[in-house]
Amino acid sequence: MHHHHIILRVVTKMLVGTIILFAFYVQFHGDFSPGGGFQAGVIMAVAFILYGIVFGLNKAKQVFPAWVVHKLVALGVLVYAGTGVASMLLGYNYLDYGAFNPHHPSHGQHWGILAVELGVGITVTGVMVAIYYAFAGRPPPMKDEDW
Amino acid sequence: MIETFINIILFAMLVLTALAIVRIDQLFGVVMLSGVFSLLSALLFVTLDAVDVAFTEAAVGAGISTVLMLGTIALTARTQKKATRSGFVPFIVVAVTGAALVYGTLDMPSFGDPNAPAQLHVGPEYLAGSITDIDVPNVVTSILASYRGYDTLGETAVVFTAGIGVLVLLSGLARRRREDEEEEDA
Amino acid sequence: MINVDFIIGHMNYWLFIVLMMTGLYIVVARGNLVKKIVGLNIFQTSVFMFYISIGKVTGGTAPIYPVDSQGHIQVDPSLTYSNPLPHVLILTAIVVGIATTSLALALIIRIREEYDTIEEDDILKIERELSAQDSKAHGSAMGGRA
C-alpha cells in the first residue's frame, strides 16, 4: 500500500491545505456569500477524511487525534449554547445578539452570528470526522483483494 | 424558456438514476449512483435559487455520504441477493401513496406563483429585516443564525446526538469487548 | 376541461412525487438494508426538492443582497428574491439527514456482525429459528404451554 498511488498521494498533499483554507473561507464569509457553519464543517471534515483514505487511518489519527475530535463534538454545541447564556448574562433574551453591542445592535448581530456559526462548524467537523474514524476503525470481514 | 429546458433535462437524468438504482444489484454501483443523484439534485437546487442548499447537498450528499456508504459495504456485503419477492404488492402500495400525494397537490398554488401563501408571510419580513436589523447580505445566514437561532441550536444538538450514537454503536462496544478479553486473559 | 396552465404549474410537484415514490419503492420492495437506506435517501432528497420548489418565485433570484466595496448592502428594488425560509429549513435538514443516515449505517454494521447477513429475509429467518429454539427450551419448563 505504501508505495502505490503516488499520484493520489502527491495530489492529496497539495489539496488538503487548499480544502482547509476553503473551509475557513466558507465559514467566515458565510455572511456575504453562500456558506456558513454547516457547509464549512463538512468541507473541513472532508479534508481529514481524504487524508485518512489516502494515507491510512493511523496517519490521520496522528494529525487529528480521536480524543481531540470527541472533545470538538461537544465543544461546538457548548459554544452555541454559551453564546445564548452570555446574552442572558448581559440582561437580554437567550440568543438575542443585540446584547453584544447595545449601542449598535446590528454590530452585535454580526458578532453573535459569527460565534454561533463557529459553534455549528466545530460540531459538524467533529461529528463527521468522528463518524469516519468509527467506520474506518472497524475490522473488515474481507481482505482488499476480495473486491 | 432555457430554465424549463434545463429543468426537464435534470429531471430526466434524476429519474433515470433512480430507476437504475432500483435495478442494479451491485451495491458499489448503487452507492455511486446515489452520489450522482445527490449531485444532480444539487444542480436542480441552483436552478431553484437555493444556492446555500445546493452547496450543502453537493458537499454532504456527493461527498461524505458516499464515503460512509462505501465504508459500510466494505464492512458488510458487496452485492444484494436477487429479489425473490414479486414487486407487485410494493408497486400497488407506492401507486396508492403517489396518487394520494398528487391529489394533495391539486389545491396547491402554481409553481413560482409570487402570490402563494408561502410567499406572503414571514419570508418578506425576513428579507426586509435582514437589511435593517441585522445588516447581513446573505439572508439565509441571517435567518439561520439569528431569526431562527433556536431551530439551529436544536439541529446542532441533533447532529451531536447522532454522532454520539454512532460512537456508542461502533467504537464503544469494540473497546468494551477488548477490555473483556483482557480480563479473560488475566 | 383540461387546463394547460394548471398542468404546467403543477408538473414540477408531480415529478418530485414520482422521484419520492421511486425511493419508497426501493425501501419497500428491496430486502438489502444498504439499498433500503439509499432508497430512503432518494425519498429524502426528493422531499427537499419539493420543499425548495415551494419557495421559488418566478423571476426571482437567490436571496443574497449585492454589496458595494465597503461591504454595505445595496438594495436594488427591481430585483425579486425567492423565499429564503425553506432554504434555511432544508439546509439544516440535509446535515441532520447525513448524521441520522450514518447512525442507520452503523446499525447495519452491527446487524451484520450479529447475524452475518444484511438481507432482511435472512435476518427474519434467523429470528424465527431463534424464537422457535427459545420456546422449545423454555416450553417444557412452563408445562409445554409456551
XYZ file of C-alpha atoms in Angstrom:
479
model
C 0.000 0.000 0.000
C 2.802 2.385 0.897
C 4.456 2.630 -2.485
C 1.310 2.588 -4.592
C -0.829 5.505 -5.655
C 1.968 8.051 -5.930
C -0.187 10.419 -7.989
C -3.009 10.200 -5.446
C -0.625 10.848 -2.555
C 1.014 13.876 -4.174
C -2.301 15.387 -5.288
C -3.784 14.801 -1.833
C -0.877 16.560 -0.143
C -1.444 19.575 -2.357
C -5.225 19.532 -1.962
C -5.623 19.082 1.790
C -4.277 22.543 2.645
C -6.394 24.191 -0.031
C -9.518 22.403 1.167
C -8.929 23.562 4.754
C -8.373 27.131 3.543
C -11.588 26.934 1.532
C -13.416 25.647 4.614
C -12.278 28.703 6.595
C -13.365 30.971 3.715
C -16.817 29.360 3.648
C -17.039 29.606 7.436
C -16.161 33.279 7.823
C -17.503 34.609 4.511
C -20.902 32.999 5.047
C -22.460 36.405 5.757
C -21.722 37.648 2.250
C -21.874 34.584 0.022
C -23.368 31.087 0.134
C -21.922 29.169 3.032
C -21.868 29.018 6.798
C -21.099 26.693 9.638
C -22.792 23.577 8.267
C -21.045 23.666 4.889
C -17.694 24.718 6.350
C -17.834 21.915 8.906
C -18.474 19.331 6.217
C -15.685 20.666 3.962
C -13.219 20.762 6.862
C -14.105 17.159 7.720
C -13.652 16.147 4.075
C -10.030 17.378 4.212
C -9.242 14.987 7.080
C -11.290 12.145 5.574
C -9.408 12.481 2.263
C -6.117 12.393 4.162
C -7.275 9.332 6.069
C -8.384 7.477 2.937
C -5.121 8.041 1.061
C -2.548 7.809 3.871
C -4.354 5.403 6.176
C -6.360 5.828 9.349
C -3.353 5.789 11.693
C -1.642 8.688 9.919
C -4.883 10.678 10.057
C -5.219 9.949 13.770
C -1.673 11.260 14.336
C -2.654 14.547 12.665
C -6.056 14.845 14.284
C -6.222 12.549 17.354
C -9.530 10.858 18.142
C -9.738 12.359 21.634
C -9.482 15.896 20.177
C -12.273 15.068 17.712
C -14.502 13.803 20.500
C -13.919 16.984 22.515
C -14.762 19.124 19.444
C -18.115 17.345 19.037
C -19.221 18.647 22.421
C -17.329 21.972 22.249
C -19.355 23.259 19.281
C -22.703 22.760 20.992
C -21.265 24.423 24.121
C -20.076 27.449 22.084
C -23.555 27.781 20.550
C -25.438 27.381 23.813
C -22.840 29.510 25.631
C -23.483 32.407 23.230
C -27.096 32.316 24.366
C -26.094 32.178 28.030
C -23.714 35.129 27.507
C -26.520 37.230 26.030
C -28.707 36.275 29.003
C -25.992 37.331 31.468
C -25.892 40.722 29.730
C -29.569 41.134 30.524
C -31.074 40.271 27.138
C -33.113 37.301 25.918
C -31.489 33.933 25.177
C -29.638 34.158 21.807
C -30.503 37.865 21.415
C -27.272 39.059 19.820
C -28.129 42.741 20.288
C -26.610 42.227 23.737
C -23.055 42.208 22.405
C -23.188 45.831 21.224
C -26.140 47.651 22.800
C -25.406 50.972 21.056
C -25.266 49.402 17.610
C -27.478 46.270 17.609
C -26.591 45.207 14.050
C -22.886 45.021 15.016
C -23.904 42.851 17.952
C -25.803 40.662 15.486
C -22.597 40.246 13.438
C -20.660 39.049 16.498
C -23.469 36.739 17.561
C -23.815 35.175 14.106
C -20.036 34.687 13.924
C -19.937 32.896 17.299
C -22.956 30.736 16.577
C -21.742 29.714 13.112
C -18.373 28.856 14.639
C -20.127 26.562 17.112
C -22.050 24.855 14.315
C -18.867 24.452 12.251
C -16.919 22.912 15.143
C -19.646 20.396 15.956
C -20.221 19.363 12.348
C -16.468 18.926 11.743
C -16.147 16.873 14.919
C -19.155 14.656 14.242
C -18.243 13.928 10.609
C -14.613 13.065 11.416
C -15.669 11.025 14.455
C -18.129 9.049 12.324
C -15.443 8.426 9.713
C -12.970 7.234 12.381
C -15.623 4.911 13.830
C -16.434 3.402 10.404
C -12.826 3.100 9.243
C -11.607 1.703 12.568
C -13.841 -1.350 12.271
C -12.029 -4.573 11.222
C -13.277 -5.530 7.724
C -14.670 -9.059 7.222
C -12.920 -9.422 3.830
C -9.493 -8.509 2.577
C -8.936 -5.809 -0.041
C -8.040 -8.465 -2.629
C -11.525 -9.999 -2.476
C -13.111 -6.939 -4.077
C -37.534 29.115 -21.542
C -33.947 27.929 -21.161
C -34.662 27.332 -17.460
C -37.546 24.995 -18.293
C -35.305 23.147 -20.726
C -32.589 22.691 -18.063
C -35.211 21.536 -15.566
C -36.561 18.906 -17.959
C -33.062 17.536 -18.689
C -32.225 17.402 -14.972
C -35.494 15.661 -14.164
C -34.957 13.084 -16.879
C -31.474 12.334 -15.523
C -32.756 12.151 -11.927
C -35.488 9.678 -12.883
C -33.050 7.557 -14.914
C -30.609 7.468 -11.985
C -33.367 6.457 -9.562
C -34.571 3.684 -11.894
C -31.001 2.416 -12.326
C -30.673 2.272 -8.521
C -33.837 0.137 -8.394
C -32.459 -2.342 -10.927
C -28.756 -2.699 -10.053
C -27.711 -5.491 -7.658
C -24.070 -4.478 -7.225
C -24.057 -2.278 -4.118
C -20.938 -0.416 -5.290
C -22.881 0.810 -8.327
C -25.875 1.672 -6.164
C -23.746 3.827 -3.846
C -22.043 5.609 -6.764
C -25.413 6.292 -8.399
C -26.767 7.704 -5.153
C -23.828 10.145 -5.240
C -24.796 11.040 -8.814
C -28.383 11.555 -7.668
C -27.230 13.975 -4.958
C -25.082 15.933 -7.399
C -27.950 16.221 -9.902
C -30.305 17.374 -7.160
C -27.707 19.993 -6.167
C -27.863 21.304 -9.762
C -31.644 21.435 -9.502
C -31.350 23.410 -6.246
C -29.268 26.010 -8.110
C -31.999 26.470 -10.728
C -34.498 26.818 -7.845
C -32.390 29.743 -6.423
C -31.340 27.798 -3.332
C -27.566 28.218 -3.661
C -26.838 27.564 0.008
C -28.790 24.324 -0.111
C -27.073 23.273 -3.332
C -23.699 23.869 -1.710
C -24.624 21.733 1.293
C -26.131 18.952 -0.803
C -23.057 18.766 -3.047
C -20.683 18.591 -0.066
C -22.781 16.239 2.041
C -24.667 14.048 -0.418
C -21.972 13.530 -3.009
C -19.032 13.703 -0.587
C -19.446 12.379 2.935
C -22.480 10.176 2.397
C -20.754 8.289 -0.451
C -17.654 7.725 1.706
C -19.743 6.412 4.617
C -21.783 4.091 2.396
C -18.624 2.716 0.778
C -17.269 2.146 4.273
C -20.436 0.283 5.164
C -20.408 -2.041 2.158
C -16.725 -2.729 2.792
C -17.756 -3.937 6.250
C -20.877 -5.821 5.171
C -21.561 -7.164 1.665
C -20.792 -6.219 -1.940
C -23.943 -7.461 -3.652
C -27.572 -7.827 -2.776
C -29.326 -11.147 -3.180
C -31.623 -11.415 -6.175
C -35.094 -10.278 -5.220
C -37.268 -13.323 -4.593
C -40.460 -11.484 -3.735
C -42.676 -10.184 -6.509
C -42.675 -6.435 -6.931
C -46.425 -6.305 -7.407
C -47.646 -5.558 -3.856
C -44.999 -2.854 -3.245
C -45.946 -1.326 -6.587
C -49.606 -1.102 -5.528
C -48.596 0.474 -2.194
C -46.385 3.016 -3.975
C -49.032 3.805 -6.612
C -51.722 4.428 -3.976
C -49.392 6.634 -1.898
C -48.340 8.557 -5.004
C -51.953 9.077 -6.075
C -52.806 10.412 -2.605
C -49.873 12.841 -2.759
C -50.833 14.028 -6.265
C -54.391 14.568 -5.021
C -52.891 16.676 -2.236
C -51.003 18.911 -4.701
C -54.178 19.800 -6.631
C -55.045 22.518 -4.100
C -51.535 23.969 -4.117
C -50.732 27.265 -5.827
C -48.854 27.027 -9.116
C -45.075 26.656 -9.178
C -43.362 30.051 -8.823
C -46.553 31.978 -8.028
C -45.448 35.216 -6.280
C -48.821 35.485 -4.507
C -48.739 31.988 -2.998
C -49.448 31.928 0.767
C -45.907 30.723 1.448
C -44.507 33.880 -0.147
C -46.753 36.410 1.617
C -45.977 35.855 5.282
C -42.718 35.698 7.299
C -40.446 35.377 4.242
C -40.776 39.046 3.123
C -40.356 40.197 6.729
C -37.077 38.300 6.984
C -35.942 39.713 3.634
C -36.651 43.286 4.788
C -35.392 42.764 8.334
C -32.104 41.333 7.173
C -31.206 44.806 5.846
C -32.444 46.941 8.742
C -31.999 44.725 11.838
C -29.039 42.540 11.003
C -27.203 44.136 8.073
C -26.082 40.806 6.615
C -26.301 40.404 2.809
C -26.911 36.650 2.831
C -30.491 36.397 4.084
C -30.173 32.631 4.554
C -27.360 33.149 7.081
C -29.263 35.827 8.985
C -32.353 33.614 9.293
C -30.302 30.524 10.133
C -28.224 32.088 12.881
C -30.385 34.902 14.196
C -34.112 34.802 13.438
C -34.271 31.031 13.784
C -31.354 30.597 16.174
C -33.320 28.228 18.406
C -34.014 25.907 15.442
C -30.351 25.780 14.547
C -29.361 25.125 18.164
C -31.752 22.170 18.105
C -30.359 20.900 14.801
C -26.803 21.155 16.124
C -27.893 19.166 19.156
C -29.392 16.512 16.842
C -26.135 16.251 14.856
C -24.262 15.971 18.172
C -26.615 13.221 19.393
C -26.346 11.250 16.149
C -22.551 11.466 16.345
C -22.595 10.175 19.930
C -24.935 7.375 18.804
C -22.526 6.217 16.096
C -19.617 6.331 18.554
C -21.558 4.228 21.068
C -22.601 1.717 18.406
C -19.196 1.278 16.768
C -16.216 2.340 18.873
C -17.686 1.995 22.364
C -18.577 -1.667 22.027
C -15.251 -2.558 20.409
C -13.420 -1.087 23.373
C -15.646 -2.906 25.857
C -15.056 -6.222 24.077
C -11.288 -5.627 24.128
C -11.439 -4.949 27.867
C -13.455 -8.141 28.384
C -10.825 -10.153 26.529
C -8.058 -8.591 28.599
C -9.910 -9.590 31.753
C -10.231 -13.171 30.494
C -6.507 -13.283 29.706
C -5.630 -12.036 33.182
C -61.763 20.935 -19.167
C -58.031 20.313 -19.385
C -56.303 23.419 -18.091
C -52.823 23.760 -19.588
C -51.681 26.465 -17.141
C -52.714 24.290 -14.219
C -50.776 21.305 -15.574
C -47.631 23.332 -16.270
C -47.870 24.966 -12.842
C -48.145 21.628 -11.044
C -45.924 19.484 -13.282
C -42.891 20.076 -11.031
C -44.701 18.804 -7.937
C -45.805 15.638 -9.734
C -42.298 14.939 -10.984
C -40.976 15.279 -7.433
C -43.673 12.842 -6.291
C -42.537 10.355 -8.972
C -38.996 10.564 -7.546
C -40.280 10.197 -3.981
C -42.243 7.112 -4.938
C -39.197 5.560 -6.637
C -37.391 5.933 -3.313
C -40.328 4.471 -1.407
C -40.475 1.526 -3.825
C -36.813 0.723 -3.128
C -37.472 0.854 0.623
C -40.493 -1.451 0.409
C -39.522 -3.889 -2.351
C -35.798 -4.498 -1.788
C -34.531 -6.627 1.085
C -30.940 -5.414 1.275
C -30.542 -2.979 4.176
C -27.932 -0.753 2.470
C -30.185 -0.436 -0.542
C -33.108 0.457 1.703
C -31.014 3.323 3.112
C -30.177 4.521 -0.424
C -33.914 4.427 -1.219
C -34.662 6.407 1.921
C -32.032 8.971 0.863
C -33.682 9.350 -2.550
C -37.049 9.846 -0.856
C -35.492 12.412 1.489
C -33.756 14.370 -1.290
C -36.991 14.446 -3.323
C -38.863 15.880 -0.329
C -36.137 18.530 -0.049
C -36.542 19.459 -3.724
C -40.330 19.603 -3.310
C -39.965 21.877 -0.307
C -37.483 24.191 -2.026
C -39.713 24.425 -5.099
C -42.494 25.864 -2.889
C -40.218 28.813 -2.058
C -39.336 29.569 -5.684
C -40.705 32.827 -7.101
C -40.853 33.211 -10.889
C -38.257 35.752 -11.991
C -36.701 35.700 -8.538
C -33.052 35.200 -7.724
C -31.015 33.752 -4.848
C -31.704 35.663 -1.596
C -28.295 37.323 -1.276
C -28.153 41.125 -1.466
C -25.449 42.780 -3.582
C -22.844 44.759 -1.591
C -20.577 47.669 -2.502
C -16.821 47.713 -1.950
C -17.228 48.720 1.739
C -19.499 45.749 2.371
C -22.691 47.825 2.724
C -25.884 46.347 1.317
C -27.080 47.922 -1.936
C -30.830 47.498 -2.235
C -31.965 47.145 -5.841
C -35.768 47.481 -5.869
C -36.071 45.957 -9.351
C -34.883 42.546 -8.072
C -37.244 39.981 -6.582
C -35.908 37.247 -4.320
C -37.051 33.691 -3.758
C -38.329 32.862 -0.283
C -35.265 32.180 1.927
C -37.152 30.392 4.707
C -37.443 26.944 3.006
C -33.730 27.172 2.168
C -32.829 27.540 5.846
C -35.064 24.683 6.944
C -33.749 22.305 4.284
C -30.090 23.296 4.694
C -30.115 22.151 8.304
C -32.238 19.123 7.400
C -29.581 17.914 4.937
C -26.848 17.900 7.591
C -29.140 16.280 10.154
C -30.071 13.772 7.424
C -26.478 12.660 6.881
C -25.962 12.356 10.653
C -29.003 10.117 11.029
C -28.087 8.158 7.872
C -24.689 7.388 9.380
C -26.457 6.188 12.538
C -28.514 3.816 10.359
C -25.352 2.597 8.593
C -23.704 1.980 11.968
C -26.726 -0.102 12.969
C -26.388 -2.101 9.730
C -22.734 -2.837 10.530
C -23.737 -4.070 13.984
C -26.517 -6.199 12.460
C -24.038 -7.876 10.096
C -21.715 -8.638 12.987
C -24.530 -10.335 14.908
C -26.375 -12.105 12.055
C -23.660 -12.306 9.362
C -26.090 -11.011 6.723
C -27.757 -7.739 5.757
C -30.666 -9.277 3.835
C -33.986 -8.689 5.535
C -35.364 -12.161 4.616
C -32.352 -13.975 6.111
C -32.492 -11.912 9.291
C -36.185 -12.701 9.741
C -35.487 -16.398 9.156
C -32.736 -16.427 11.807
C -35.029 -14.546 14.186
C -37.785 -17.140 13.682
C -35.393 -20.036 14.283
C -34.066 -18.375 17.429
C -37.522 -17.780 18.832
C -38.530 -21.375 17.967
C -35.481 -22.645 19.874
C -36.348 -20.360 22.762
C -39.894 -21.593 23.035
C -38.661 -25.205 22.806
C -36.120 -24.632 25.581
C -38.457 -22.759 27.883
C -41.645 -24.528 26.826
C -41.116 -27.726 28.851
C -40.197 -25.705 31.947
C -43.534 -23.937 31.665
C -45.556 -27.111 31.234
C -45.401 -27.195 27.450
C -47.763 -24.299 27.060
C -45.360 -21.591 25.931
